[in-house]
């Protein structure tokens, strides 16, 4: 009897120290990227793919190149904002690497201004950062080469709060 009680006590103490593994589930929402959808300037209800789009973050030499098959939804991209700053600048280059004079490469630069908020997710996942685009001056658009060659005609903020990637935050008409 004493041996059985002792064995039960040892088993209780052994299993009471066990703890669930801390693995962040892949479905857990973490820091979201800025989701941008491109639309046809002449027909604002029609989404439009960008030909050979390359996006390069400020300070980077190489960017991410997109074509119709690598965009999220044919006309949508998601770009990460800096979590340790309140400004991120991207160079959007349409027809990147083109040698065709009828469709030359065209670069527009957009600077996003925002506020950050760190939110605790869990012990396994740590913190995520939510962003809120500045409603007064959410971005400044310029052209790298010549001001009259802007390929982006209109930029509209669809959602100032960037807390998930399930919706479009920014619409660009070209």
Short mmCIF file of C-alpha atoms in Angstrom, two decimals:
data_model
loop_
_atom_site.label_atom_id
_atom_site.label_comp_id
_atom_site.label_asym_id
_atom_site.label_seq_id
_atom_site.Cartn_x
_atom_site.Cartn_y
_atom_site.Cartn_z
CA UNK A 1 0.00 0.00 0.00
CA UNK A 2 2.81 2.39 0.90
CA UNK A 3 4.56 1.56 -2.36
CA UNK A 4 1.40 2.30 -4.37
CA UNK A 5 0.90 5.66 -2.65
CA UNK A 6 4.56 6.52 -3.16
CA UNK A 7 4.35 5.56 -6.84
CA UNK A 8 1.20 7.69 -7.29
CA UNK A 9 2.90 10.67 -5.61
CA UNK A 10 5.95 10.34 -7.85
CA UNK A 11 3.73 10.15 -10.96
CA UNK A 12 1.72 13.20 -9.86
CA UNK A 13 4.86 15.27 -9.31
CA UNK A 14 6.36 14.07 -12.60
CA UNK A 15 3.36 15.06 -14.73
CA UNK A 16 2.59 18.26 -12.84
CA UNK A 17 5.81 19.77 -14.24
CA UNK A 18 4.81 19.14 -17.86
CA UNK A 19 3.90 22.13 -19.92
CA UNK A 20 2.41 22.63 -23.34
CA UNK A 21 4.95 23.33 -26.11
CA UNK A 22 5.25 27.01 -27.03
CA UNK A 23 4.86 27.00 -30.79
CA UNK A 24 3.29 29.95 -32.55
CA UNK A 25 0.46 28.63 -34.73
CA UNK A 26 0.88 29.57 -38.39
CA UNK A 27 -2.74 30.85 -38.41
CA UNK A 28 -2.07 33.36 -35.63
CA UNK A 29 -2.25 36.94 -36.88
CA UNK A 30 1.12 38.62 -36.49
CA UNK A 31 2.45 41.93 -37.85
CA UNK A 32 0.43 42.67 -40.97
CA UNK A 33 1.72 44.05 -44.24
CA UNK A 34 0.22 46.98 -46.15
CA UNK A 35 -2.12 45.52 -48.78
CA UNK A 36 -2.28 47.50 -52.04
CA UNK A 37 -4.71 46.83 -54.87
CA UNK A 38 -4.24 48.34 -58.33
CA UNK A 39 -7.22 49.58 -60.36
CA UNK A 40 -7.85 50.85 -63.87
CA UNK A 41 -7.88 54.66 -63.83
CA UNK A 42 -10.49 54.83 -66.62
CA UNK A 43 -12.80 52.28 -64.98
CA UNK A 44 -12.38 52.52 -61.22
CA UNK A 45 -14.33 49.34 -60.47
CA UNK A 46 -11.96 47.12 -62.47
CA UNK A 47 -8.83 45.75 -60.83
CA UNK A 48 -5.76 45.94 -63.07
CA UNK A 49 -2.49 44.02 -63.11
CA UNK A 50 0.78 45.93 -63.20
CA UNK A 51 3.29 44.87 -65.85
CA UNK A 52 6.63 43.79 -64.42
CA UNK A 53 6.25 45.64 -61.12
CA UNK A 54 9.29 45.82 -58.86
CA UNK A 55 9.06 47.29 -55.37
CA UNK A 56 12.28 48.38 -53.65
CA UNK A 57 12.38 49.63 -50.06
CA UNK A 58 14.50 52.65 -49.22
CA UNK A 59 18.08 51.69 -48.50
CA UNK A 60 17.82 48.38 -50.36
CA UNK A 61 19.62 47.55 -53.60
CA UNK A 62 17.28 44.82 -54.77
CA UNK A 63 13.53 44.60 -54.60
CA UNK A 64 10.73 42.15 -55.07
CA UNK A 65 9.54 41.72 -58.63
CA UNK A 66 5.94 40.90 -59.42
CA UNK A 67 4.19 39.95 -62.59
CA UNK A 68 0.59 38.86 -63.10
CA UNK A 69 1.20 35.39 -61.67
CA UNK A 70 3.07 36.43 -58.53
CA UNK A 71 0.73 39.14 -57.33
CA UNK A 72 -1.47 38.06 -54.43
CA UNK A 73 -4.68 38.30 -56.43
CA UNK A 74 -3.52 39.30 -59.91
CA UNK A 75 -3.65 42.99 -58.99
CA UNK A 76 -2.80 43.05 -55.28
CA UNK A 77 0.52 43.19 -53.43
CA UNK A 78 1.43 43.30 -49.74
CA UNK A 79 4.49 45.22 -48.55
CA UNK A 80 5.93 45.30 -45.02
CA UNK A 81 6.22 48.56 -43.13
CA UNK A 82 9.12 49.13 -40.74
CA UNK A 83 8.19 48.28 -37.17
CA UNK A 84 11.00 50.36 -35.66
CA UNK A 85 10.19 53.60 -37.52
CA UNK A 86 7.21 55.79 -38.34
CA UNK A 87 8.06 56.23 -42.02
CA UNK A 88 8.70 53.73 -44.81
CA UNK A 89 9.58 54.67 -48.40
CA UNK A 90 9.16 52.39 -51.41
CA UNK A 91 10.12 52.76 -55.06
CA UNK A 92 7.39 51.30 -57.29
CA UNK A 93 8.90 50.60 -60.72
CA UNK A 94 6.51 49.69 -63.52
CA UNK A 95 7.99 47.83 -66.54
CA UNK A 96 11.15 47.19 -64.55
CA UNK A 97 14.11 46.33 -66.78
CA UNK A 98 12.23 47.19 -69.97
CA UNK A 99 14.28 48.05 -73.04
CA UNK A 100 11.15 48.74 -75.10
CA UNK A 101 10.89 52.48 -75.86
CA UNK A 102 7.10 52.15 -76.19
CA UNK A 103 6.85 50.84 -72.59
CA UNK A 104 9.81 52.27 -70.67
CA UNK A 105 10.48 51.63 -67.02
CA UNK A 106 8.74 54.23 -64.86
CA UNK A 107 9.45 54.77 -61.17
CA UNK A 108 7.22 56.40 -58.58
CA UNK A 109 8.26 56.83 -54.95
CA UNK A 110 5.77 56.69 -52.10
CA UNK A 111 6.55 57.52 -48.49
CA UNK A 112 4.14 56.14 -45.91
CA UNK A 113 3.82 57.97 -42.57
CA UNK A 114 2.21 56.04 -39.73
CA UNK A 115 2.02 55.39 -36.00
CA UNK A 116 2.86 52.01 -34.50
CA UNK A 117 1.33 50.09 -31.62
CA UNK A 118 2.88 46.92 -30.23
CA UNK A 119 0.31 44.36 -29.12
CA UNK A 120 1.03 41.23 -27.09
CA UNK A 121 -0.17 38.11 -28.94
CA UNK A 122 1.03 35.21 -26.77
CA UNK A 123 4.09 33.81 -25.10
CA UNK A 124 4.88 31.69 -28.15
CA UNK A 125 4.25 34.41 -30.75
CA UNK A 126 5.45 37.42 -28.79
CA UNK A 127 4.33 40.86 -29.95
CA UNK A 128 2.88 42.08 -33.22
CA UNK A 129 2.82 45.64 -34.50
CA UNK A 130 -0.34 47.35 -35.70
CA UNK A 131 0.00 50.42 -37.90
CA UNK A 132 -2.23 53.47 -38.34
CA UNK A 133 -1.58 55.53 -41.46
CA UNK A 134 -1.36 59.28 -40.87
CA UNK A 135 -4.72 60.71 -42.06
CA UNK A 136 -3.32 64.19 -42.72
CA UNK A 137 -0.37 63.20 -44.87
CA UNK A 138 -0.41 59.42 -45.25
CA UNK A 139 2.16 59.54 -48.04
CA UNK A 140 4.00 61.79 -50.43
CA UNK A 141 4.19 60.78 -54.06
CA UNK A 142 7.10 61.82 -56.25
CA UNK A 143 8.69 60.60 -59.44
CA UNK A 144 12.32 59.58 -59.50
CA UNK A 145 13.13 60.70 -63.05
CA UNK A 146 10.73 63.35 -64.31
CA UNK A 147 7.61 64.66 -62.57
CA UNK A 148 5.43 64.38 -65.68
CA UNK A 149 5.86 60.61 -66.01
CA UNK A 150 3.90 59.51 -62.94
CA UNK A 151 2.27 56.21 -63.76
CA UNK A 152 0.15 56.28 -60.59
CA UNK A 153 -2.72 58.66 -61.23
CA UNK A 154 -4.67 58.47 -57.95
CA UNK A 155 -3.81 56.98 -54.57
CA UNK A 156 -6.69 56.42 -52.16
CA UNK A 157 -6.53 55.15 -48.59
CA UNK A 158 -9.21 52.52 -48.14
CA UNK A 159 -8.39 51.68 -44.52
CA UNK A 160 -6.07 53.69 -42.25
CA UNK A 161 -5.72 50.87 -39.70
CA UNK A 162 -3.38 48.03 -40.67
CA UNK A 163 -4.14 45.20 -38.26
CA UNK A 164 -4.70 42.32 -40.70
CA UNK A 165 -4.10 41.35 -44.32
CA UNK A 166 -7.69 40.37 -45.11
CA UNK A 167 -8.58 43.71 -46.66
CA UNK A 168 -7.15 46.30 -49.02
CA UNK A 169 -5.57 49.24 -47.20
CA UNK A 170 -4.52 51.31 -50.22
CA UNK A 171 -5.90 51.63 -53.75
CA UNK A 172 -3.73 52.83 -56.62
CA UNK A 173 -5.33 53.85 -59.91
CA UNK A 174 -3.22 53.92 -63.07
#
